[in-house]
């Protein structure tokens, strides 16, 4: 993957169109700003129960966005990452509909997970309580088959997202078909979505168990054989994330977003500094995503191991986000929203900072200087704010941060001073040779950090003082020496 700022976006929500419109943006106002694009699920359909993360046909581009020729055309301009949703398919997929209609007589009967298939001898109370859950409740839904019989189907996320048996003949063939289509479509990297839940085993948490690691390793080998790099998306305890990073090409740095907020809110640089010393170097760094702002990644482990932030500091972080957003994030998070995610606050990053341009640009500078390859969500790239109208209409918490832009809104956003300065930061990050070198971190005081990159005579450094809320970038090398203020 190119070591430049990456864009992650819904195609239609950024462009109000399809892949051809996204290519026009990439070749136009975003030229030099981004080095790659991760179009969020663009498969048929893009407007299912979970904004494309429940594909009925994972190998078909939603016709409203274009086709695979349009995807290949975009790949001529920038590298493309695509989601490979390994855990589930849509309840509206032809294969699951056939299974519901015919039951065990369906050719796809082996593809789906029932309660009985995972627990053939039944399950104890402890078996059920051991299952790791991203949301409250058990991961099963009662469904009625064509003959009137009822069975419990494994549904990790929603009743419209049906978990597959990745070891079954049809499940394995399904995943292989997706990889082959991606290769043909010009995709050079894949993100394994919900991968931590893909393997179920009685008596375990069924989340990132040894069998999961083995499965992901085999799947990654298949992808690499086709020339595709593999990113694994997992929210977990920070030390577990470090271990996972040793086994895959890339992981997300989900600890960075809350730790940056903590430093900006409190003036305390210590927890962020401790993380940057040990964070995976093969990370994709983020501040905002299509989901919320994760907090589980800096909290304590379920077995009691301490987190990067103490419980009181974590509570204060969440409350400050709610306060800075004027209470809007509270309306989109937890019991207030229909998606009761246990590990995130739903809010744009810009709103979480109270729309303070200086702090927002400091946050982005920290992201761009942190070890890894930075990825920016389309809302964040345009300095977007909470979409309360969409939230109230859909009553889905994550929609607060999933605005549908019109072309006029994109044009207006591109003219915002904070966006112009963010683009300048991105161009600097993309072009300075020092970022291909070695990372170093200094903490001159309790409220100050210096992040630097060096390659031969090339050097770039970011000096942030969280007490005075100032940041300066200095650079030396063949392109000339200089420095400039962030914000």
Tab-separated table of C-alpha atoms in Angstrom:
chain	number	residue	atom	x	y	z
A	1	UNK	CA	0.000	0.000	0.000
A	2	UNK	CA	1.284	3.448	-0.922
A	3	UNK	CA	2.581	5.349	2.119
A	4	UNK	CA	0.289	8.308	1.544
A	5	UNK	CA	-2.987	9.578	2.970
A	6	UNK	CA	-5.837	7.225	2.089
A	7	UNK	CA	-9.507	8.160	1.688
A	8	UNK	CA	-12.290	5.942	3.011
A	9	UNK	CA	-15.746	6.854	1.735
A	10	UNK	CA	-19.156	5.727	0.633
A	11	UNK	CA	-19.188	6.352	-3.096
A	12	UNK	CA	-22.724	7.726	-3.271
A	13	UNK	CA	-22.592	9.724	-0.034
A	14	UNK	CA	-19.570	11.727	-1.155
A	15	UNK	CA	-20.421	12.154	-4.826
A	16	UNK	CA	-24.227	11.885	-5.018
A	17	UNK	CA	-23.335	9.614	-7.935
A	18	UNK	CA	-21.092	6.666	-8.707
A	19	UNK	CA	-17.541	5.581	-9.400
A	20	UNK	CA	-17.158	7.905	-12.384
A	21	UNK	CA	-17.956	10.871	-10.129
A	22	UNK	CA	-15.518	9.640	-7.486
A	23	UNK	CA	-12.794	9.379	-10.125
A	24	UNK	CA	-13.518	12.978	-11.168
A	25	UNK	CA	-12.953	14.115	-7.568
A	26	UNK	CA	-9.783	12.040	-7.225
A	27	UNK	CA	-8.364	13.394	-10.494
A	28	UNK	CA	-9.528	16.930	-9.688
A	29	UNK	CA	-9.639	18.674	-6.274
A	30	UNK	CA	-8.259	15.639	-4.392
A	31	UNK	CA	-5.233	15.186	-6.647
A	32	UNK	CA	-2.112	15.076	-4.485
A	33	UNK	CA	-4.225	14.939	-1.326
A	34	UNK	CA	-4.870	11.201	-1.341
A	35	UNK	CA	-2.855	8.254	-2.596
A	36	UNK	CA	-5.534	5.591	-2.348
A	37	UNK	CA	-9.264	5.079	-1.891
A	38	UNK	CA	-11.220	2.591	0.159
A	39	UNK	CA	-14.755	2.711	-1.241
A	40	UNK	CA	-16.994	1.360	1.501
A	41	UNK	CA	-19.189	-1.590	0.436
A	42	UNK	CA	-20.244	-0.887	-3.124
A	43	UNK	CA	-21.854	-4.251	-3.669
A	44	UNK	CA	-25.468	-4.978	-4.448
A	45	UNK	CA	-27.266	-3.482	-2.598
A	46	UNK	CA	-25.615	-0.434	-0.995
A	47	UNK	CA	-28.745	0.438	0.987
A	48	UNK	CA	-29.558	-2.747	2.860
A	49	UNK	CA	-29.927	-3.077	6.617
A	50	UNK	CA	-26.356	-1.968	7.352
A	51	UNK	CA	-25.296	0.509	4.656
A	52	UNK	CA	-23.815	-2.111	2.350
A	53	UNK	CA	-22.307	-4.366	4.999
A	54	UNK	CA	-25.000	-6.938	4.299
A	55	UNK	CA	-24.501	-7.719	0.586
A	56	UNK	CA	-26.969	-9.890	-1.269
A	57	UNK	CA	-24.341	-10.345	-3.991
A	58	UNK	CA	-20.793	-9.590	-2.909
A	59	UNK	CA	-19.435	-10.022	-6.446
A	60	UNK	CA	-21.748	-7.481	-8.107
A	61	UNK	CA	-21.276	-3.701	-8.071
A	62	UNK	CA	-24.538	-1.969	-7.235
A	63	UNK	CA	-25.683	-0.744	-10.687
A	64	UNK	CA	-26.484	2.672	-9.229
A	65	UNK	CA	-22.718	3.170	-8.744
A	66	UNK	CA	-21.538	1.660	-12.018
A	67	UNK	CA	-19.864	-1.660	-12.718
A	68	UNK	CA	-16.477	-3.358	-12.419
A	69	UNK	CA	-15.212	-1.433	-15.452
A	70	UNK	CA	-15.742	1.771	-13.470
A	71	UNK	CA	-13.880	0.297	-10.503
A	72	UNK	CA	-10.960	-0.603	-12.767
A	73	UNK	CA	-10.991	2.911	-14.219
A	74	UNK	CA	-10.619	4.373	-10.720
A	75	UNK	CA	-7.752	1.967	-10.026
A	76	UNK	CA	-5.843	3.642	-12.870
A	77	UNK	CA	-5.770	6.841	-10.780
A	78	UNK	CA	-5.293	5.524	-7.221
A	79	UNK	CA	-4.887	2.254	-5.380
A	80	UNK	CA	-8.151	0.662	-4.276
A	81	UNK	CA	-9.003	-1.208	-1.104
A	82	UNK	CA	-12.293	-3.112	-0.880
A	83	UNK	CA	-14.199	-4.740	1.960
A	84	UNK	CA	-14.370	-8.498	2.136
A	85	UNK	CA	-17.234	-9.249	4.490
A	86	UNK	CA	-16.228	-12.679	5.720
A	87	UNK	CA	-18.693	-13.214	8.570
A	88	UNK	CA	-22.108	-12.858	6.992
A	89	UNK	CA	-24.363	-12.247	3.998
A	90	UNK	CA	-27.704	-10.537	3.616
A	91	UNK	CA	-30.875	-12.324	4.636
A	92	UNK	CA	-32.054	-11.289	1.156
A	93	UNK	CA	-29.240	-13.148	-0.610
A	94	UNK	CA	-30.420	-15.824	-3.081
A	95	UNK	CA	-28.499	-18.524	-1.214
A	96	UNK	CA	-30.121	-17.806	2.156
A	97	UNK	CA	-33.576	-17.428	0.622
A	98	UNK	CA	-33.123	-20.843	-0.973
A	99	UNK	CA	-32.086	-22.276	2.387
A	100	UNK	CA	-35.119	-20.776	4.144
A	101	UNK	CA	-37.422	-22.166	1.483
A	102	UNK	CA	-35.985	-25.692	1.240
A	103	UNK	CA	-34.243	-26.243	4.567
A	104	UNK	CA	-31.741	-29.086	4.574
A	105	UNK	CA	-32.756	-29.949	1.005
A	106	UNK	CA	-31.176	-26.675	-0.184
A	107	UNK	CA	-27.816	-26.966	-1.908
A	108	UNK	CA	-26.712	-24.076	0.324
A	109	UNK	CA	-27.731	-25.718	3.615
A	110	UNK	CA	-24.106	-26.207	4.638
A	111	UNK	CA	-23.312	-22.515	4.179
A	112	UNK	CA	-25.203	-21.137	7.182
A	113	UNK	CA	-24.755	-21.479	10.915
A	114	UNK	CA	-27.584	-22.632	13.136
A	115	UNK	CA	-27.528	-22.934	16.902
A	116	UNK	CA	-27.553	-26.710	16.552
A	117	UNK	CA	-24.647	-26.756	14.118
A	118	UNK	CA	-22.397	-24.911	16.568
A	119	UNK	CA	-23.823	-26.615	19.683
A	120	UNK	CA	-24.795	-30.128	18.528
A	121	UNK	CA	-24.965	-31.325	22.135
A	122	UNK	CA	-26.752	-28.246	23.399
A	123	UNK	CA	-25.293	-25.261	25.234
A	124	UNK	CA	-24.926	-24.536	28.926
A	125	UNK	CA	-25.534	-21.157	30.469
A	126	UNK	CA	-21.781	-20.653	30.660
A	127	UNK	CA	-21.381	-21.567	26.984
A	128	UNK	CA	-23.766	-18.785	26.037
A	129	UNK	CA	-22.349	-16.247	28.464
A	130	UNK	CA	-18.834	-16.887	27.126
A	131	UNK	CA	-19.745	-15.664	23.621
A	132	UNK	CA	-18.170	-12.261	22.995
A	133	UNK	CA	-20.754	-9.767	21.800
A	134	UNK	CA	-20.340	-6.433	19.995
A	135	UNK	CA	-23.930	-5.618	20.975
A	136	UNK	CA	-26.282	-6.635	23.795
A	137	UNK	CA	-28.181	-9.912	23.602
A	138	UNK	CA	-27.382	-13.298	22.143
A	139	UNK	CA	-26.257	-13.775	18.517
A	140	UNK	CA	-29.267	-15.813	17.394
A	141	UNK	CA	-32.571	-15.086	15.734
A	142	UNK	CA	-35.545	-17.412	15.390
A	143	UNK	CA	-36.491	-17.892	11.748
A	144	UNK	CA	-39.300	-19.792	10.065
A	145	UNK	CA	-38.569	-22.182	7.185
A	146	UNK	CA	-40.732	-23.045	4.206
A	147	UNK	CA	-42.169	-26.114	5.917
A	148	UNK	CA	-43.194	-24.069	8.945
A	149	UNK	CA	-40.377	-25.311	11.186
A	150	UNK	CA	-38.373	-22.811	13.216
A	151	UNK	CA	-34.656	-22.707	13.909
A	152	UNK	CA	-32.178	-20.410	15.615
A	153	UNK	CA	-29.867	-18.836	13.026
A	154	UNK	CA	-26.553	-17.304	14.082
A	155	UNK	CA	-26.693	-13.522	13.487
A	156	UNK	CA	-23.757	-11.752	15.130
A	157	UNK	CA	-24.889	-8.243	14.200
A	158	UNK	CA	-28.513	-7.929	13.016
A	159	UNK	CA	-31.295	-10.305	11.896
A	160	UNK	CA	-30.595	-9.161	8.322
A	161	UNK	CA	-26.933	-10.271	8.484
A	162	UNK	CA	-26.724	-14.066	8.393
A	163	UNK	CA	-23.481	-15.650	9.581
A	164	UNK	CA	-21.887	-18.150	7.253
A	165	UNK	CA	-19.900	-21.303	7.978
A	166	UNK	CA	-16.538	-20.307	6.541
A	167	UNK	CA	-15.342	-23.925	6.624
A	168	UNK	CA	-18.270	-25.334	4.666
A	169	UNK	CA	-17.941	-26.179	0.971
A	170	UNK	CA	-20.275	-23.395	-0.140
A	171	UNK	CA	-18.925	-20.928	2.431
A	172	UNK	CA	-15.344	-21.426	1.278
A	173	UNK	CA	-16.348	-21.245	-2.396
A	174	UNK	CA	-18.226	-18.012	-1.705
A	175	UNK	CA	-15.125	-16.386	-0.207
A	176	UNK	CA	-12.900	-17.627	-3.043
A	177	UNK	CA	-15.305	-16.132	-5.609
A	178	UNK	CA	-15.070	-12.737	-3.915
A	179	UNK	CA	-11.263	-12.769	-4.035
A	180	UNK	CA	-11.282	-13.702	-7.715
A	181	UNK	CA	-13.687	-10.873	-8.557
A	182	UNK	CA	-11.592	-8.364	-6.612
A	183	UNK	CA	-8.491	-9.382	-8.520
A	184	UNK	CA	-10.291	-8.873	-11.832
A	185	UNK	CA	-11.596	-5.493	-10.674
A	186	UNK	CA	-8.203	-3.928	-9.957
A	187	UNK	CA	-8.400	-4.131	-6.158
A	188	UNK	CA	-4.921	-4.170	-4.571
A	189	UNK	CA	-5.847	-4.405	-0.883
A	190	UNK	CA	-8.720	-5.920	1.049
A	191	UNK	CA	-10.145	-5.238	4.473
A	192	UNK	CA	-11.492	-8.280	6.260
A	193	UNK	CA	-14.626	-6.912	7.868
A	194	UNK	CA	-15.972	-8.446	11.090
A	195	UNK	CA	-13.208	-11.023	10.748
A	196	UNK	CA	-12.830	-11.585	14.460
A	197	UNK	CA	-16.261	-13.229	14.615
A	198	UNK	CA	-15.837	-15.580	11.647
A	199	UNK	CA	-15.113	-18.793	13.582
A	200	UNK	CA	-17.481	-20.212	16.198
A	201	UNK	CA	-16.460	-22.894	18.700
A	202	UNK	CA	-18.393	-24.228	21.712
A	203	UNK	CA	-16.916	-23.350	25.082
A	204	UNK	CA	-15.034	-20.305	23.788
A	205	UNK	CA	-15.747	-16.618	23.210
A	206	UNK	CA	-15.978	-17.322	19.447
A	207	UNK	CA	-13.975	-14.127	18.961
A	208	UNK	CA	-10.315	-14.111	17.887
A	209	UNK	CA	-9.755	-17.643	19.135
A	210	UNK	CA	-6.750	-19.659	17.839
A	211	UNK	CA	-8.912	-21.126	15.075
A	212	UNK	CA	-9.754	-17.570	13.956
A	213	UNK	CA	-6.087	-16.687	13.610
A	214	UNK	CA	-5.502	-19.821	11.560
A	215	UNK	CA	-8.463	-19.084	9.298
A	216	UNK	CA	-7.387	-15.472	8.759
A	217	UNK	CA	-3.859	-16.613	7.978
A	218	UNK	CA	-5.089	-18.990	5.285
A	219	UNK	CA	-7.403	-16.365	3.806
A	220	UNK	CA	-4.618	-13.783	3.798
A	221	UNK	CA	-2.328	-16.224	1.990
A	222	UNK	CA	-4.948	-16.653	-0.739
A	223	UNK	CA	-5.289	-12.884	-1.117
A	224	UNK	CA	-1.530	-12.336	-1.248
A	225	UNK	CA	-1.216	-15.022	-3.900
A	226	UNK	CA	-3.518	-12.850	-6.009
A	227	UNK	CA	-1.422	-9.739	-5.327
A	228	UNK	CA	-3.648	-8.201	-2.646
A	229	UNK	CA	-2.545	-6.861	0.726
A	230	UNK	CA	-4.724	-7.684	3.763
A	231	UNK	CA	-6.012	-5.345	6.489
A	232	UNK	CA	-7.834	-6.844	9.482
A	233	UNK	CA	-10.448	-4.742	11.284
A	234	UNK	CA	-10.729	-5.693	14.940
A	235	UNK	CA	-11.672	-3.658	17.999
A	236	UNK	CA	-9.952	-5.223	20.988
A	237	UNK	CA	-7.746	-4.701	24.037
A	238	UNK	CA	-4.613	-2.852	23.009
A	239	UNK	CA	-2.120	-5.601	23.852
A	240	UNK	CA	-4.186	-8.112	21.895
A	241	UNK	CA	-4.081	-5.712	18.952
A	242	UNK	CA	-0.285	-5.663	19.114
A	243	UNK	CA	-0.247	-9.465	18.947
A	244	UNK	CA	-2.715	-9.521	16.053
A	245	UNK	CA	-0.516	-7.063	14.154
A	246	UNK	CA	2.320	-9.587	14.179
A	247	UNK	CA	0.210	-12.070	12.221
A	248	UNK	CA	-1.292	-9.916	9.441
A	249	UNK	CA	-0.209	-7.337	6.858
A	250	UNK	CA	-1.955	-4.402	8.520
A	251	UNK	CA	-4.250	-3.540	11.431
A	252	UNK	CA	-6.135	-0.401	12.366
A	253	UNK	CA	-4.762	1.827	15.111
A	254	UNK	CA	-8.096	2.239	16.878
A	255	UNK	CA	-6.424	3.381	20.102
A	256	UNK	CA	-5.170	6.590	18.488
A	257	UNK	CA	-8.523	8.460	18.134
A	258	UNK	CA	-9.536	8.406	21.830
A	259	UNK	CA	-5.975	9.011	23.035
A	260	UNK	CA	-5.611	12.097	20.821
A	261	UNK	CA	-8.930	13.370	22.174
A	262	UNK	CA	-7.797	12.697	25.733
A	263	UNK	CA	-4.628	14.766	25.223
A	264	UNK	CA	-6.525	17.619	23.578
A	265	UNK	CA	-9.198	17.601	26.298
A	266	UNK	CA	-6.874	17.341	29.314
A	267	UNK	CA	-3.503	18.689	28.183
A	268	UNK	CA	-1.965	15.386	29.298
A	269	UNK	CA	0.462	13.850	26.796
A	270	UNK	CA	1.471	10.758	28.801
A	271	UNK	CA	-1.050	8.094	27.678
A	272	UNK	CA	-0.678	9.065	24.025
A	273	UNK	CA	3.110	8.969	24.334
A	274	UNK	CA	3.042	5.518	25.942
A	275	UNK	CA	0.925	4.180	23.096
A	276	UNK	CA	3.046	5.699	20.335
A	277	UNK	CA	6.086	3.951	21.804
A	278	UNK	CA	4.529	0.498	21.365
A	279	UNK	CA	1.837	0.901	18.694
A	280	UNK	CA	2.010	-1.441	15.669
A	281	UNK	CA	4.155	0.030	12.910
A	282	UNK	CA	2.114	-1.792	10.253
A	283	UNK	CA	-1.016	0.131	11.171
A	284	UNK	CA	-3.602	2.099	9.283
A	285	UNK	CA	-4.104	5.163	11.464
A	286	UNK	CA	-7.547	6.710	11.787
A	287	UNK	CA	-9.386	9.361	13.751
A	288	UNK	CA	-12.855	8.834	12.308
A	289	UNK	CA	-14.518	5.932	10.539
A	290	UNK	CA	-17.911	4.909	9.140
A	291	UNK	CA	-18.568	3.538	12.621
A	292	UNK	CA	-18.159	5.614	15.753
A	293	UNK	CA	-15.193	6.747	17.829
A	294	UNK	CA	-14.050	3.585	19.585
A	295	UNK	CA	-13.340	3.513	23.304
A	296	UNK	CA	-12.948	-0.217	23.993
A	297	UNK	CA	-9.490	-0.085	22.426
A	298	UNK	CA	-8.074	2.029	25.286
A	299	UNK	CA	-10.094	0.479	28.107
A	300	UNK	CA	-9.330	-2.424	30.424
A	301	UNK	CA	-9.424	-6.033	29.223
A	302	UNK	CA	-12.293	-8.306	30.218
A	303	UNK	CA	-9.850	-10.218	32.417
A	304	UNK	CA	-8.998	-7.100	34.382
A	305	UNK	CA	-5.749	-6.057	32.713
A	306	UNK	CA	-5.504	-2.244	32.859
A	307	UNK	CA	-6.134	-0.171	29.774
A	308	UNK	CA	-4.309	2.795	28.297
A	309	UNK	CA	-6.789	5.033	30.117
A	310	UNK	CA	-8.129	4.471	33.613
A	311	UNK	CA	-11.919	3.991	33.930
A	312	UNK	CA	-12.410	7.520	35.330
A	313	UNK	CA	-10.421	9.048	32.464
A	314	UNK	CA	-12.409	7.017	29.948
A	315	UNK	CA	-15.694	8.185	31.453
A	316	UNK	CA	-14.484	11.789	31.372
A	317	UNK	CA	-13.443	11.377	27.727
A	318	UNK	CA	-16.900	10.196	26.703
A	319	UNK	CA	-18.655	12.916	28.677
A	320	UNK	CA	-16.427	15.606	27.183
A	321	UNK	CA	-17.274	14.374	23.682
A	322	UNK	CA	-20.950	14.633	24.549
A	323	UNK	CA	-20.464	18.133	25.999
A	324	UNK	CA	-18.355	19.417	23.107
A	325	UNK	CA	-20.919	18.157	20.588
A	326	UNK	CA	-23.688	20.006	22.381
A	327	UNK	CA	-25.261	16.713	23.421
A	328	UNK	CA	-25.707	15.548	19.826
A	329	UNK	CA	-23.450	12.523	20.232
A	330	UNK	CA	-25.456	11.448	23.263
A	331	UNK	CA	-28.548	11.220	21.067
A	332	UNK	CA	-26.731	8.844	18.692
A	333	UNK	CA	-24.968	6.592	21.185
A	334	UNK	CA	-25.915	3.581	23.279
A	335	UNK	CA	-29.543	3.147	24.292
A	336	UNK	CA	-30.491	6.329	22.430
A	337	UNK	CA	-29.822	4.647	19.080
A	338	UNK	CA	-31.042	1.465	17.462
A	339	UNK	CA	-27.524	0.052	17.018
A	340	UNK	CA	-26.530	-0.534	20.625
A	341	UNK	CA	-22.791	-0.780	20.061
A	342	UNK	CA	-20.900	-1.229	23.274
A	343	UNK	CA	-17.568	0.180	22.159
A	344	UNK	CA	-18.122	3.498	20.424
A	345	UNK	CA	-19.459	7.041	20.566
A	346	UNK	CA	-21.303	8.080	17.427
A	347	UNK	CA	-20.185	11.569	16.397
A	348	UNK	CA	-18.050	13.279	13.793
A	349	UNK	CA	-14.515	13.903	15.025
A	350	UNK	CA	-14.881	17.591	14.237
A	351	UNK	CA	-17.959	17.819	16.469
A	352	UNK	CA	-16.299	15.737	19.203
A	353	UNK	CA	-13.751	18.567	19.392
A	354	UNK	CA	-16.467	21.215	19.493
A	355	UNK	CA	-15.744	22.328	15.908
A	356	UNK	CA	-12.472	23.904	17.050
A	357	UNK	CA	-10.413	24.225	13.875
A	358	UNK	CA	-7.036	24.543	15.614
A	359	UNK	CA	-7.520	21.399	17.708
A	360	UNK	CA	-8.883	19.516	14.722
A	361	UNK	CA	-5.817	20.308	12.625
A	362	UNK	CA	-3.504	19.366	15.508
A	363	UNK	CA	-5.345	16.042	15.745
A	364	UNK	CA	-4.839	15.417	12.026
A	365	UNK	CA	-1.167	16.386	12.241
A	366	UNK	CA	-0.716	13.860	15.060
A	367	UNK	CA	-2.425	11.217	12.932
A	368	UNK	CA	-0.237	11.986	9.921
A	369	UNK	CA	2.950	11.786	12.026
A	370	UNK	CA	1.978	8.670	13.992
A	371	UNK	CA	3.512	5.355	12.837
A	372	UNK	CA	1.512	3.810	10.011
A	373	UNK	CA	-0.384	4.911	6.928
A	374	UNK	CA	-3.089	7.531	7.598
A	375	UNK	CA	-6.633	7.015	6.404
A	376	UNK	CA	-9.205	9.836	6.505
A	377	UNK	CA	-12.967	9.341	6.429
A	378	UNK	CA	-14.829	11.447	3.858
A	379	UNK	CA	-16.723	13.385	6.546
A	380	UNK	CA	-13.454	14.252	8.241
A	381	UNK	CA	-11.764	15.168	4.981
A	382	UNK	CA	-14.439	17.814	4.399
A	383	UNK	CA	-14.646	19.006	8.009
A	384	UNK	CA	-18.185	17.644	8.210
A	385	UNK	CA	-20.597	18.009	11.118
A	386	UNK	CA	-23.205	15.781	12.720
A	387	UNK	CA	-26.168	15.040	10.470
A	388	UNK	CA	-28.969	15.282	13.018
A	389	UNK	CA	-31.671	15.272	10.353
A	390	UNK	CA	-30.483	11.919	8.988
A	391	UNK	CA	-30.158	10.538	12.522
A	392	UNK	CA	-33.706	11.550	13.427
A	393	UNK	CA	-35.047	10.152	10.175
A	394	UNK	CA	-33.395	6.742	10.367
A	395	UNK	CA	-32.902	6.487	14.133
A	396	UNK	CA	-29.615	4.665	13.417
A	397	UNK	CA	-26.863	6.080	15.615
A	398	UNK	CA	-24.059	5.751	13.084
A	399	UNK	CA	-25.969	7.828	10.546
A	400	UNK	CA	-25.032	10.946	12.492
A	401	UNK	CA	-21.635	10.534	10.798
A	402	UNK	CA	-22.788	9.291	7.376
A	403	UNK	CA	-24.011	12.418	5.618
A	404	UNK	CA	-25.106	12.377	1.967
A	405	UNK	CA	-23.269	15.284	0.304
A	406	UNK	CA	-24.652	17.122	-2.680
A	407	UNK	CA	-22.154	18.392	-5.271
A	408	UNK	CA	-22.860	21.913	-4.021
A	409	UNK	CA	-22.025	20.918	-0.444
A	410	UNK	CA	-18.739	19.363	-1.557
A	411	UNK	CA	-17.809	22.553	-3.403
A	412	UNK	CA	-18.639	24.643	-0.327
A	413	UNK	CA	-16.642	22.336	1.951
A	414	UNK	CA	-13.595	22.554	-0.298
A	415	UNK	CA	-13.628	26.321	0.231
A	416	UNK	CA	-13.534	26.075	4.050
A	417	UNK	CA	-10.216	27.309	5.516
A	418	UNK	CA	-9.914	24.276	7.824
A	419	UNK	CA	-10.272	21.936	4.832
A	420	UNK	CA	-7.690	23.878	2.826
A	421	UNK	CA	-5.207	23.605	5.699
A	422	UNK	CA	-5.968	19.901	6.097
A	423	UNK	CA	-5.258	19.377	2.397
A	424	UNK	CA	-1.935	21.196	2.799
A	425	UNK	CA	-1.039	18.870	5.688
A	426	UNK	CA	-1.939	15.855	3.559
A	427	UNK	CA	0.166	17.043	0.623
A	428	UNK	CA	3.114	17.548	2.983
A	429	UNK	CA	2.647	14.055	4.441
A	430	UNK	CA	2.411	12.550	0.952
A	431	UNK	CA	5.461	14.246	-0.486
A	432	UNK	CA	8.162	14.535	2.186
A	433	UNK	CA	10.736	11.714	1.890
A	434	UNK	CA	11.327	11.542	5.662
A	435	UNK	CA	8.119	9.560	6.167
A	436	UNK	CA	9.770	6.599	4.446
A	437	UNK	CA	12.363	6.532	7.228
A	438	UNK	CA	12.510	5.977	10.992
A	439	UNK	CA	10.098	7.240	13.649
A	440	UNK	CA	11.169	8.768	16.961
A	441	UNK	CA	9.239	10.188	19.897
A	442	UNK	CA	10.219	12.634	22.613
A	443	UNK	CA	8.206	13.913	25.568
A	444	UNK	CA	9.930	17.082	26.782
A	445	UNK	CA	7.204	17.762	29.360
A	446	UNK	CA	3.940	16.358	30.694
A	447	UNK	CA	1.996	18.334	28.088
A	448	UNK	CA	4.337	18.226	25.110
A	449	UNK	CA	5.248	15.680	22.432
A	450	UNK	CA	7.696	15.761	19.531
A	451	UNK	CA	7.116	13.212	16.768
A	452	UNK	CA	9.806	12.983	14.112
A	453	UNK	CA	10.716	11.024	10.980
A	454	UNK	CA	14.241	10.764	9.576
A	455	UNK	CA	15.650	9.219	6.416
A	456	UNK	CA	19.253	10.134	5.710
A	457	UNK	CA	19.371	13.898	5.427
A	458	UNK	CA	15.598	14.183	5.282
A	459	UNK	CA	13.757	15.056	8.498
A	460	UNK	CA	10.239	16.117	9.449
A	461	UNK	CA	9.089	16.787	13.012
A	462	UNK	CA	5.862	17.763	14.742
A	463	UNK	CA	6.108	19.612	18.074
A	464	UNK	CA	2.785	19.726	19.958
A	465	UNK	CA	2.132	21.498	23.250
A	466	UNK	CA	-1.265	20.425	24.569
A	467	UNK	CA	-1.203	23.045	27.311
A	468	UNK	CA	-0.855	26.051	25.004
A	469	UNK	CA	-2.644	24.147	22.197
A	470	UNK	CA	0.044	24.969	19.657
A	471	UNK	CA	1.814	22.789	17.105
A	472	UNK	CA	4.691	23.398	14.699
A	473	UNK	CA	6.061	21.301	11.857
A	474	UNK	CA	9.744	21.658	10.959
A	475	UNK	CA	11.375	20.019	7.968
A	476	UNK	CA	14.818	19.670	6.430
A	477	UNK	CA	16.106	17.993	3.311
A	478	UNK	CA	16.552	18.215	-0.415
A	479	UNK	CA	13.299	20.135	-0.816
A	480	UNK	CA	14.568	22.884	1.491
A	481	UNK	CA	14.354	23.675	5.191
A	482	UNK	CA	11.519	25.432	6.947
A	483	UNK	CA	8.768	25.332	9.510
A	484	UNK	CA	5.127	26.273	9.780
A	485	UNK	CA	2.412	26.370	12.381
A	486	UNK	CA	-0.396	23.842	12.372
A	487	UNK	CA	-3.799	25.501	12.573
